[in-house]
Coordinates of C-alpha atoms in Angstrom, one line a residue:
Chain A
X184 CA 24.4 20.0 63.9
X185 CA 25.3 22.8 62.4
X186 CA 26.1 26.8 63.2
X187 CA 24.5 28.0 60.4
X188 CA 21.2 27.0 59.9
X189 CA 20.0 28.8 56.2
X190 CA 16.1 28.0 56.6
X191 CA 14.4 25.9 53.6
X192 CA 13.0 28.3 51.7
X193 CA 9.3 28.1 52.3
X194 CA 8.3 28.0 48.1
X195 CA 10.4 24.5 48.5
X196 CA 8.6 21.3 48.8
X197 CA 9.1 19.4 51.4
X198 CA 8.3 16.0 52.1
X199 CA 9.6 14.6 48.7
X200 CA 11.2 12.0 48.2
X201 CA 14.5 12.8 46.3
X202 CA 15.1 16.9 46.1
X203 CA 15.5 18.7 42.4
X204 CA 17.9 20.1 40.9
X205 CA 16.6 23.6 41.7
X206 CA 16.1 22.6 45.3
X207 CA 20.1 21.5 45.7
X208 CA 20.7 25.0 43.6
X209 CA 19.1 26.6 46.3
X210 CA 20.6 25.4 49.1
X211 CA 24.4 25.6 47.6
X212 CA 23.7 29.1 46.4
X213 CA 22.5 29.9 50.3
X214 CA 25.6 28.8 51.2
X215 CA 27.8 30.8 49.0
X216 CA 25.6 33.9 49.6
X217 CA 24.3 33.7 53.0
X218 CA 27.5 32.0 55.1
X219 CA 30.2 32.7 52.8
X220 CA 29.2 35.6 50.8
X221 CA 31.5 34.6 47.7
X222 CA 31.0 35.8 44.3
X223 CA 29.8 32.3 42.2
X224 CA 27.9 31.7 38.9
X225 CA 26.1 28.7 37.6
X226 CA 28.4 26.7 35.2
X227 CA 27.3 24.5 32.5
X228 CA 28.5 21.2 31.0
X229 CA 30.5 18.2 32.7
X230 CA 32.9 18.8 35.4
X231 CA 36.8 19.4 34.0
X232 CA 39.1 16.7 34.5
X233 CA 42.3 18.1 34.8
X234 CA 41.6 20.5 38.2
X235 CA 45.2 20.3 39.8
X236 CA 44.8 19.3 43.5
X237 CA 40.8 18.7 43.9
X238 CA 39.4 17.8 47.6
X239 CA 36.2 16.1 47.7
X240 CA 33.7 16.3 51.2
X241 CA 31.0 14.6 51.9
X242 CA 28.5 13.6 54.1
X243 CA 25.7 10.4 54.0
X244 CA 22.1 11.2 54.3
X245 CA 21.0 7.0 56.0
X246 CA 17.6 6.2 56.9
X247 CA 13.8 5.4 55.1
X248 CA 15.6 7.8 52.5
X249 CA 19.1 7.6 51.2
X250 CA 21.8 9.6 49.6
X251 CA 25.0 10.6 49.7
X252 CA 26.3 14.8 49.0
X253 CA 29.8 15.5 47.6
X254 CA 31.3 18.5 47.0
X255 CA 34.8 19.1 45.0
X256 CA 36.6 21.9 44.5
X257 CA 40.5 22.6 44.1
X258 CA 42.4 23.1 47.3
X259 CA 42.7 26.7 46.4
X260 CA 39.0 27.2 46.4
X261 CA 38.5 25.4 49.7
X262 CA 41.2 27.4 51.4
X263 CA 39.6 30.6 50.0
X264 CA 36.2 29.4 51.4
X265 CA 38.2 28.4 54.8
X266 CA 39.3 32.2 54.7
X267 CA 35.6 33.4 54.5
X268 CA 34.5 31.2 57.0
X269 CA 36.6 32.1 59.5
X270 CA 37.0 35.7 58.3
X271 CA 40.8 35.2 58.7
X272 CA 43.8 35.7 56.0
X273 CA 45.1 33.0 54.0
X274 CA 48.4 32.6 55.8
X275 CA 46.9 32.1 59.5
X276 CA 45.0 29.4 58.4
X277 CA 46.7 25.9 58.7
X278 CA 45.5 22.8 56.6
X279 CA 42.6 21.5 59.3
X280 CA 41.6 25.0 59.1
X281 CA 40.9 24.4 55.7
X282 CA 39.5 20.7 55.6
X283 CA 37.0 21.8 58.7
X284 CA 35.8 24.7 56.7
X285 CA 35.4 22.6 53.7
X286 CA 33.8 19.5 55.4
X287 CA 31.5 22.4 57.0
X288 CA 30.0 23.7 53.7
X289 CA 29.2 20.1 52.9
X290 CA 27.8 19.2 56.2
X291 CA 25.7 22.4 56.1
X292 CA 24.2 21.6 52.7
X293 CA 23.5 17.9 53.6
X294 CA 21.7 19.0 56.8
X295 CA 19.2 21.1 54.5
X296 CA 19.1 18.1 52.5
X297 CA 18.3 16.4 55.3
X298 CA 15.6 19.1 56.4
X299 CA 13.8 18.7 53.3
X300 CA 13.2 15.1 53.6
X301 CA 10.2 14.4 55.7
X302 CA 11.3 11.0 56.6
X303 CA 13.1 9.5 59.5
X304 CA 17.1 10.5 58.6
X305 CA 20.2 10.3 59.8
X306 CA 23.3 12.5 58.6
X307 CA 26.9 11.3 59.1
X308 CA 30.4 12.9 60.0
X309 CA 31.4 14.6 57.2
X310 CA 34.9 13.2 55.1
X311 CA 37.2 15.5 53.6
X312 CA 40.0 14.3 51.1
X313 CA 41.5 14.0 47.6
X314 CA 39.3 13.0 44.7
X315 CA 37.9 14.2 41.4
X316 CA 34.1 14.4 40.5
X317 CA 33.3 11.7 37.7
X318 CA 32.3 13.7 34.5
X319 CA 30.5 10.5 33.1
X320 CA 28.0 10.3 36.6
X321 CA 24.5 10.3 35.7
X322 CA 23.8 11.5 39.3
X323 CA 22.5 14.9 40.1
X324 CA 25.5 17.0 39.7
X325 CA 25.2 21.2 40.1
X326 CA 28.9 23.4 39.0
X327 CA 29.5 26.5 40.2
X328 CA 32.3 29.1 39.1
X329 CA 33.0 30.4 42.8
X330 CA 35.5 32.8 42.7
X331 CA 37.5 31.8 39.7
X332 CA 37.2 28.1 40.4
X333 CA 35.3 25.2 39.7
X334 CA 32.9 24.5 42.8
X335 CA 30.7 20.6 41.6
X336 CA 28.6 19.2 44.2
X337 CA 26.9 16.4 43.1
X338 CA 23.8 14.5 45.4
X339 CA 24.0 10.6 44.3
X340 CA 20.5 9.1 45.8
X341 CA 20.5 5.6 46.7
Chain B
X95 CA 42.6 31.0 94.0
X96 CA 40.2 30.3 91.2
X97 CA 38.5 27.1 90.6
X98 CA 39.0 26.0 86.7
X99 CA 35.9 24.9 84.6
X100 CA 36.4 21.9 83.0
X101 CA 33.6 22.2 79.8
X102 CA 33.0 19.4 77.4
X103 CA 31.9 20.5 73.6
X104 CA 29.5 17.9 72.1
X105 CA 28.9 19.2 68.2
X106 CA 29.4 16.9 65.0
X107 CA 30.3 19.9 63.0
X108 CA 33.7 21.1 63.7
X109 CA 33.7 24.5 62.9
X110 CA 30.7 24.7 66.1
X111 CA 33.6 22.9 68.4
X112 CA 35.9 25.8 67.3
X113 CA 33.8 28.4 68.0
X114 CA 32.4 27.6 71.4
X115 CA 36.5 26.8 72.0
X116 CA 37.1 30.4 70.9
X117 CA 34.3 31.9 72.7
X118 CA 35.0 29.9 75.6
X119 CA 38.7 31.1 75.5
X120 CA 38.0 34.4 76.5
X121 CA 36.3 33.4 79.6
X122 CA 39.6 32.8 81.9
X123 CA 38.1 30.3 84.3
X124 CA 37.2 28.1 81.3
X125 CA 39.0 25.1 79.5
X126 CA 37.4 22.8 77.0
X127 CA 38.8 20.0 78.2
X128 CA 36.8 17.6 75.7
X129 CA 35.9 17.7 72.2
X130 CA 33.5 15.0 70.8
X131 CA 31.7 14.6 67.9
X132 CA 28.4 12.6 68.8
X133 CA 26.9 11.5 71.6
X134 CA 28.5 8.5 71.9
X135 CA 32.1 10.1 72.2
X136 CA 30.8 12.3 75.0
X137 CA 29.9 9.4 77.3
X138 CA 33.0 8.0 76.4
X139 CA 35.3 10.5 77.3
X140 CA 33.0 11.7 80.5
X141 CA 35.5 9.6 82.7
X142 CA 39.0 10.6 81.1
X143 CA 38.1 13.8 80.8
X144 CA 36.4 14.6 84.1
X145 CA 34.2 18.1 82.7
X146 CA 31.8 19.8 84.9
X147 CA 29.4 21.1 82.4
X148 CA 28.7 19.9 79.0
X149 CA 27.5 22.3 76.1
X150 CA 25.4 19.3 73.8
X151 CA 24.4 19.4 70.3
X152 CA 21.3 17.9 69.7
X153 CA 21.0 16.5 65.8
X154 CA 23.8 14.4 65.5
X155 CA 25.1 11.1 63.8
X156 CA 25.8 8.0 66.1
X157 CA 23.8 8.8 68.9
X158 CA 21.9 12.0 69.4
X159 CA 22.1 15.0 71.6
X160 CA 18.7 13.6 73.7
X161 CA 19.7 10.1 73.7
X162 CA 23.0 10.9 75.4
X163 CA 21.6 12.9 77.8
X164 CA 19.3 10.0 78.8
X165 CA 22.1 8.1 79.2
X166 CA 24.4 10.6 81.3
X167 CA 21.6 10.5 83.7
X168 CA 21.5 6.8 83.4
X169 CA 24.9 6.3 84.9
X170 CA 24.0 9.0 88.0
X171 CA 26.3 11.6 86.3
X172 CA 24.2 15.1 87.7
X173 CA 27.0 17.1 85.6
X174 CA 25.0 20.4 84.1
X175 CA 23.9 19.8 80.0
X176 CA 22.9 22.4 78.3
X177 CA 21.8 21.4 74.8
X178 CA 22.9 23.5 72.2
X179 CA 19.2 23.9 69.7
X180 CA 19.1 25.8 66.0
X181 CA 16.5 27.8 66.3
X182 CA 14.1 25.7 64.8
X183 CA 10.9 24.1 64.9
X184 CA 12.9 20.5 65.1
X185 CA 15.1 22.0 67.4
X186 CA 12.9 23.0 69.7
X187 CA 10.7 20.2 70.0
X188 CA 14.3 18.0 70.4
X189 CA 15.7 20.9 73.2
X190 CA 11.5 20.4 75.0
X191 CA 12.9 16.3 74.6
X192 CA 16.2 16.8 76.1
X193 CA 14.9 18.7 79.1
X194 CA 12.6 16.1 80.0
X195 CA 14.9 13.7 79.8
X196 CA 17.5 15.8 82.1
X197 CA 19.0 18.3 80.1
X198 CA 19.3 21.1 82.6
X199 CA 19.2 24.1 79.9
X200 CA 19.0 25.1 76.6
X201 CA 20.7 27.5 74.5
X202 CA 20.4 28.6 71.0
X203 CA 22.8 28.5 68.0
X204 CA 23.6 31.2 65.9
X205 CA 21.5 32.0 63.0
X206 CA 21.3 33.1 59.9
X207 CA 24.3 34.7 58.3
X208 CA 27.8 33.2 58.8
X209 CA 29.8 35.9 59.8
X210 CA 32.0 34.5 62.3
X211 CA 32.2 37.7 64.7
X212 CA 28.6 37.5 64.3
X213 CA 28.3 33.8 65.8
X214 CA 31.0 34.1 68.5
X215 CA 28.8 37.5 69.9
X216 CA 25.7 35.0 69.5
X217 CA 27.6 32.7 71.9
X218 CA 28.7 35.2 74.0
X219 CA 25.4 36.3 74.5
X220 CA 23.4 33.3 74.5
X221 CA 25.5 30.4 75.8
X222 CA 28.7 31.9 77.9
X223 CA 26.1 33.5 80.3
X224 CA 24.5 30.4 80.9
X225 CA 27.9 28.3 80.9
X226 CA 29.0 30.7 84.0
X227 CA 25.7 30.5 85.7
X228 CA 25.4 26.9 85.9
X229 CA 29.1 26.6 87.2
X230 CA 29.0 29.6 89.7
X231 CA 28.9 27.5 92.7
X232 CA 32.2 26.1 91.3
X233 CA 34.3 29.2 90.9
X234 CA 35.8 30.4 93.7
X235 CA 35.5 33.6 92.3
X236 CA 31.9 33.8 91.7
X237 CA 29.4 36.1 92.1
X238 CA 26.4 34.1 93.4
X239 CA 23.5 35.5 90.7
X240 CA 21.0 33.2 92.4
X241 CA 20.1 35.3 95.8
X242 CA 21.9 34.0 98.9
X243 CA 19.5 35.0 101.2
X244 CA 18.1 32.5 103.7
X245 CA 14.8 31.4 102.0
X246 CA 11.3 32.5 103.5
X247 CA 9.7 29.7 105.2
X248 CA 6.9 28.5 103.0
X249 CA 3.3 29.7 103.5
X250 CA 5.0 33.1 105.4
X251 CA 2.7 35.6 105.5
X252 CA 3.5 39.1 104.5
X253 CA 0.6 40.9 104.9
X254 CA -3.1 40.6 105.9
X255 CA -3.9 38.4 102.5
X256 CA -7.0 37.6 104.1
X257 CA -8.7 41.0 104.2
X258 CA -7.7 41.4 100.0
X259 CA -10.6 40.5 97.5
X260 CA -10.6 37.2 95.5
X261 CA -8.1 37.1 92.5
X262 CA -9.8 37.7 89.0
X263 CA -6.2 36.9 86.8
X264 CA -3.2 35.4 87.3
X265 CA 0.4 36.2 85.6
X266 CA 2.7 33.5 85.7
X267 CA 6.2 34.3 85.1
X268 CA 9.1 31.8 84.7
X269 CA 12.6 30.8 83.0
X270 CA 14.7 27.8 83.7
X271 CA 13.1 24.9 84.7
X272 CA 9.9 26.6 83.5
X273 CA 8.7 23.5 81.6
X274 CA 8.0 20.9 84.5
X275 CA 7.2 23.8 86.8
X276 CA 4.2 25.1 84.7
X277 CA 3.2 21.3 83.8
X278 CA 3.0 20.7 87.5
X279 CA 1.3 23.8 88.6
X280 CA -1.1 23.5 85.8
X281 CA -2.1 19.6 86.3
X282 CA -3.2 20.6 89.6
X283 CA -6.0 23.6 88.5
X284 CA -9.6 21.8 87.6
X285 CA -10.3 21.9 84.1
X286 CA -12.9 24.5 84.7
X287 CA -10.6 26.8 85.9
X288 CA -12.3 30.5 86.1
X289 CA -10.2 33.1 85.6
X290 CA -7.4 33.8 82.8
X291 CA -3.8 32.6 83.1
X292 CA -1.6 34.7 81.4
X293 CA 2.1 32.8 81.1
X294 CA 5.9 34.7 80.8
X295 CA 8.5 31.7 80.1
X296 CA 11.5 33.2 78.9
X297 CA 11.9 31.5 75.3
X298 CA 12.6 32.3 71.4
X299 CA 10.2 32.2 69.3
X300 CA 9.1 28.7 68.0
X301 CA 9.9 26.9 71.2
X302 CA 7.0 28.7 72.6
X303 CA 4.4 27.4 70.9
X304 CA 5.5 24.1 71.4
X305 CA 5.9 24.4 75.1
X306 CA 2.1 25.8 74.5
X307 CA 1.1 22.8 72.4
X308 CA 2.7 20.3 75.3
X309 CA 1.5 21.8 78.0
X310 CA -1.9 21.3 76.5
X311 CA -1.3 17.4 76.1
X312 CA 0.5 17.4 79.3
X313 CA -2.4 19.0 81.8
X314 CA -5.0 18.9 79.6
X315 CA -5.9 22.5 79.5
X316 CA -5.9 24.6 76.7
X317 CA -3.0 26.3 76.6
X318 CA -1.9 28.2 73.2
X319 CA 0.6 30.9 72.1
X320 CA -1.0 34.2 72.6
X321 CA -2.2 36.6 69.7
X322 CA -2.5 40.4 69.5
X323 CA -6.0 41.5 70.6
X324 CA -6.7 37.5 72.5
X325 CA -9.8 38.6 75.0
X326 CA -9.0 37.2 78.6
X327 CA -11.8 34.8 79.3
X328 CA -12.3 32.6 82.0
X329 CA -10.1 29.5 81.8
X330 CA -7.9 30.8 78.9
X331 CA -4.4 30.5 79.5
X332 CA -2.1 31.9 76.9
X333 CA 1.6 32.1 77.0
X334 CA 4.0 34.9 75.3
X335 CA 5.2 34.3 72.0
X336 CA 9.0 34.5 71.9
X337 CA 10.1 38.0 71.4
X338 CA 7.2 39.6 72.2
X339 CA 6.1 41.6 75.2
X340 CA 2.7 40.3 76.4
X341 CA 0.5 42.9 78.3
X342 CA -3.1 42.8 79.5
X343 CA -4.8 46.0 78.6
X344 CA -8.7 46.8 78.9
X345 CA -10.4 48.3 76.2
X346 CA -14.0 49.0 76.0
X347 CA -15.3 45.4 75.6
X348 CA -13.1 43.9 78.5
X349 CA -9.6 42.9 78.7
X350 CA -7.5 42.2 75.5
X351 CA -3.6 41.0 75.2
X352 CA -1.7 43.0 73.6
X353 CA 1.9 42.0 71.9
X354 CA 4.6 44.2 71.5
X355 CA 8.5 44.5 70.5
X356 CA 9.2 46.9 72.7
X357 CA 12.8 46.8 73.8
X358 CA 14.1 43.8 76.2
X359 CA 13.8 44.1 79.9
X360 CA 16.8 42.2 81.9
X361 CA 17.9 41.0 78.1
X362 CA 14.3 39.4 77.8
X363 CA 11.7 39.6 75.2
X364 CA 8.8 38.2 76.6
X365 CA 9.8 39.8 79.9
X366 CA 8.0 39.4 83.2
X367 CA 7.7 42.8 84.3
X368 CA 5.6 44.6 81.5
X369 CA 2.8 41.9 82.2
X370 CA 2.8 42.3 86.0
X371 CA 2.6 45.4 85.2
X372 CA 0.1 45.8 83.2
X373 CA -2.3 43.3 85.3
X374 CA -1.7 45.5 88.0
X375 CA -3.1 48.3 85.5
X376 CA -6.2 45.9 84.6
X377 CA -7.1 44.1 87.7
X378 CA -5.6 46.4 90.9
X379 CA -5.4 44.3 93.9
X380 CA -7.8 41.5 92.1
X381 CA -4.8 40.5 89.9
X382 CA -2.0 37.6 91.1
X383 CA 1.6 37.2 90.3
X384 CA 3.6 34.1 90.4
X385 CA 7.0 34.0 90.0
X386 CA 8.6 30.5 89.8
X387 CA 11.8 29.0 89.1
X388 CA 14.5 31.2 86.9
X389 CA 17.6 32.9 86.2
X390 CA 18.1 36.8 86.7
X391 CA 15.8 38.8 88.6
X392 CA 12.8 40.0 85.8
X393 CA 9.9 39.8 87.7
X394 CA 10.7 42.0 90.4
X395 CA 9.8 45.4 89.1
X396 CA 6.6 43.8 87.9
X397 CA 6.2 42.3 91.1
X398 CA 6.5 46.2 92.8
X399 CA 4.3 47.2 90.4
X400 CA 1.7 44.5 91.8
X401 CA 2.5 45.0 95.3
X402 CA 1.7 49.0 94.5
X403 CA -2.0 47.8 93.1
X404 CA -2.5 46.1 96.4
X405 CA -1.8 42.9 94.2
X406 CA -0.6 39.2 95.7
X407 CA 2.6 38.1 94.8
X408 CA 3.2 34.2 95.1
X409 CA 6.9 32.7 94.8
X410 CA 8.1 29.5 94.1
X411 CA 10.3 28.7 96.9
X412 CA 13.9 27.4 96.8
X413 CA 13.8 24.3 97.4
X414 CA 11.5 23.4 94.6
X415 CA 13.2 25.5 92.4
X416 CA 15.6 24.7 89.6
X417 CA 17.3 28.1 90.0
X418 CA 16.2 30.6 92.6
X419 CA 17.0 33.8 91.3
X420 CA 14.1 35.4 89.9
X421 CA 11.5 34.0 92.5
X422 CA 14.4 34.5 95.4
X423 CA 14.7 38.1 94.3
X424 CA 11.3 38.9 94.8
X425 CA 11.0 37.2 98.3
X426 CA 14.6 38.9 98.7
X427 CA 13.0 42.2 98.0
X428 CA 10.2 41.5 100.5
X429 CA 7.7 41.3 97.9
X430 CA 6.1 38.3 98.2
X431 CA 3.1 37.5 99.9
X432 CA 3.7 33.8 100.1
X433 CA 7.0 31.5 99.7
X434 CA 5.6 28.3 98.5
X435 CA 6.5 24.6 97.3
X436 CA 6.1 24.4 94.1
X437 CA 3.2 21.5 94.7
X438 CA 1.3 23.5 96.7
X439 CA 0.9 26.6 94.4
X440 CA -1.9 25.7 92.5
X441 CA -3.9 24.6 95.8
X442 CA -2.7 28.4 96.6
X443 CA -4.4 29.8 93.7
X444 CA -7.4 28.1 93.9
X445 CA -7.6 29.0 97.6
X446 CA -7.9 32.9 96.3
X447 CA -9.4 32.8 92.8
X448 CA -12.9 31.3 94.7
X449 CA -14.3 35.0 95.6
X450 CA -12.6 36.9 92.8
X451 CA -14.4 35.4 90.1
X452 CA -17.6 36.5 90.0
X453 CA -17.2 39.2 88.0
X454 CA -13.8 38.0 87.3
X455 CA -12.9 40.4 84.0
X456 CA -15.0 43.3 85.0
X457 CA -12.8 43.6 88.0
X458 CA -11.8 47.5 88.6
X459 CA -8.9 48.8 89.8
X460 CA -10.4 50.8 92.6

């Protein structure tokens, strides 16, 4: 399902059934460390609403449990994590470069979603396009400051 | 002139398709000729697209890595599979599901940190090889790995077995196809089996404890993953944890396993040779090894080693086998003392284990 498997951590409960805010932390700060190895803080507050050119990926979790991950960051950021992924220069990469890369980091985090949930789950192909997070959601919603830009990724179970 | 390989990726992530594409790209008598996202795709485009080996992912949305392989066998197509398993408990028990349900391999995905050159030098070590083996009959240009020799007729005799004491332990060692070979041989030893099995299937670590844990349910013996310091007792069988050596050594009270990391032999960790060997060491000419189905050729210096003890050597022979190159090495070598079915190996055993078990881990090597 995916190439880079980043093992739940084994202080994590499992077998839960919706994941924490610190779990999701986790498993996005995995991510940036482990696969992409990309300088990031935590960020505070509501997601900005004037991010020029956001994409959005996401993946849905279908099954006894049910959720759906999204990710946003500006197009910059995505090609930068496209660039680390790949561990190729900005200019050889084309535009699927950059929406494979991007829809990767999301299907990589929903698979640990996935892997936390000891329940009979499902995990879909995962979308990549335009959109902007909803600053008024009362979902679980993480931000990151990933080099310079505004990484949200926000787990809406349902 | 060189045959192409047509290869069909199956892999919901798309990043996976590109690297097995890239990998794959420096192999020159390979083309991905397919690129599908679930299972479902891949049946789809097996008749468009015409590929003669399919790499398969296992978790995926739509329909699954297993299911799909049930259902490539379903419509006849004997096309190589070779499921493509994260290294993980789920994977494995999914890759232990695919192969019963006709996956013909398994390979294992690239862990841990992303570094791109790090994952295409995982696939190039773990899945390429595999890939080139399964379609070697197809390339014109290939070097056969499996041995070409003309297979010894079963039951040939080799030397004067009969006038060799009873066999005290045995050491089993096996690769691809290993699963259904060991379930087989082991469903046909009685329950009260008396001397100590000692298993080699080349695996990574998870998968084999649950090949242990299955083969238990399966044959109804006890079989478990092997620990440091395990004493061989009558009836135990115990199988090499993935990356670790497994070795009989005897120590004051009797004989112990011992695990180790020392480095690979043939690029294997549990390899077959150190334990021949070291049953050799224990037992002498009361130890027995049995190579079955595999890839490569471990097993043969082990199986030297044995011959040197005045040990027996079984082989599975080519006919039963999945792929006959580690037992076909051994018979190659003229090293084994029987060529045999793989249905009639555990009669085999039985047939030698009756007068060697008496004193069956007190056994000396003189």
């Amino acid at each position: 399902m995916t190439p880079f498997i980043i093992a739940p951590r084994p202080s994590e409960p499992s077998g839960h059934d919706r994941i924490s805010h610190q779990s999701l932390a986790l498993m996005v700060q995995d991510v940036l460390t482990t696969m992409l190895e990309l300088p990031h803080h935590a960020l505070n507050g509501s997601p900005a609403t004037d991010v020029p050119d956001q994409l959005m990926a996401a993946v849905r979790v279908s099954g006894s449990w049910q959720a759906t991950l999204q990710i946003y960051a500006p197009e910059q950021l995505a090609r930068r994590i496209a660039c680390a992924m790949f561990a190729q220069a900005t200019d050889v990469l084309d535009d699927e470069d950059v929406l494979d890369a991007f829809g990767e980091v999301v299907n990589v985090i929903g698979g640990n979603v996935k892997g936390m949930i000891d329940q009979d789950c499902t995990l879909s192909l995962p979308c990549v396009g335009a959109a902007r997070p909803d600053p008024t959601s009362t979902s679980l919603m993480i931000m990151y400051d990933v080099c310079g830009a505004p990484l949200t990724v926000e787990l809406i179970q349902a | 002139m060189n045959k192409e390989i047509r290869v069909m990726v199956c892999d919901d992530s798309a990043i996976m398709r590109r690297l097995i594409k890239t990998a794959l790209e420096l192999e020159p008598s390979m083309k991905v000729v397919c690129e599908a996202k679930h299972g479902r795709d891949a049946i789809d485009q097996l008749d468009p697209t015409r590929p003669d080996i399919v790499v398969m992912d296992i978790e995926m949305p739509v329909m699954d890595g297993v299911e799909a392989v049930r259902e490539i066998r379903k419509l006849g197509r004997t096309l190589p599979v070779i499921m493509f398993s994260s290294l993980t408990s789920r994977g494995a028990e999914a890759s232990l599901d695919a192969i019963a349900a006709g996956a013909t391999d398994f390979a294992t995905k690239p862990t841990g940190a992303g570094h791109i050159q790090q994952a295409l030098e995982s696939l190039r070590r773990d899945l390429i090889p595999k890939l080139l083996q399964w379609t070697a009959g197809k390339r014109a240009d290939s070097i056969a790995t499996v041995s070409p020799a003309e297979p010894t007729p079963a039951f040939a005799t080799r030397d004067a077995e009969g006038s060799k004491r009873g066999v005290a332990a045995i050491a089993i060692g096996v690769s691809t196809g290993g699963p259904q070979a060991l379930s087989k041989l082991l469903s046909g030893l009685p329950h009260d089996f008396p001397a100590p099995i000692l298993i080699v299937q080349h695996m990574p670590p998870v998968f084999t404890g649950l090949l242990a844990e299955r083969l238990s349910a399966q044959t109804g013996h006890c079989v478990r993953e092997a620990a440091d310091g395990d004493r061989l007792t009558p009836g135990t069988i115990l199988i090499a944890p993935g990356d670790y050596h497994m070795v009989a050594s005897r120590e004051r009270d009797g004989v112990h396993v011992r695990l180790n990391q020392e480095p690979p032999e043939n690029a294997c960790r549990p390899s077959v040779n150190p334990l021949f060997c070291s049953l050799g060491n224990c037992f002498g000419d009361q130890a027995l090894g049995v190579v079955l189905t595999g890839m490569g050729q471990d097993g043969t210096r082990g199986a030297q080693s044995l011959k040197a003890c005045g040990a027996r050597v079984y082989v599975q022979d080519q006919e039963s086998s999945i792929v006959w190159g580690m037992p076909g090495q051994v018979a190659e070598c003229g090293l084994a003392d029987r060529v045999l079915p793989l249905d009639q190996i555990a009669f085999q055993i039985l047939r030698v284990v009756g007068s060697g078990i008496r004193e069956p881990l007190t056994a000396s090597t003189s």
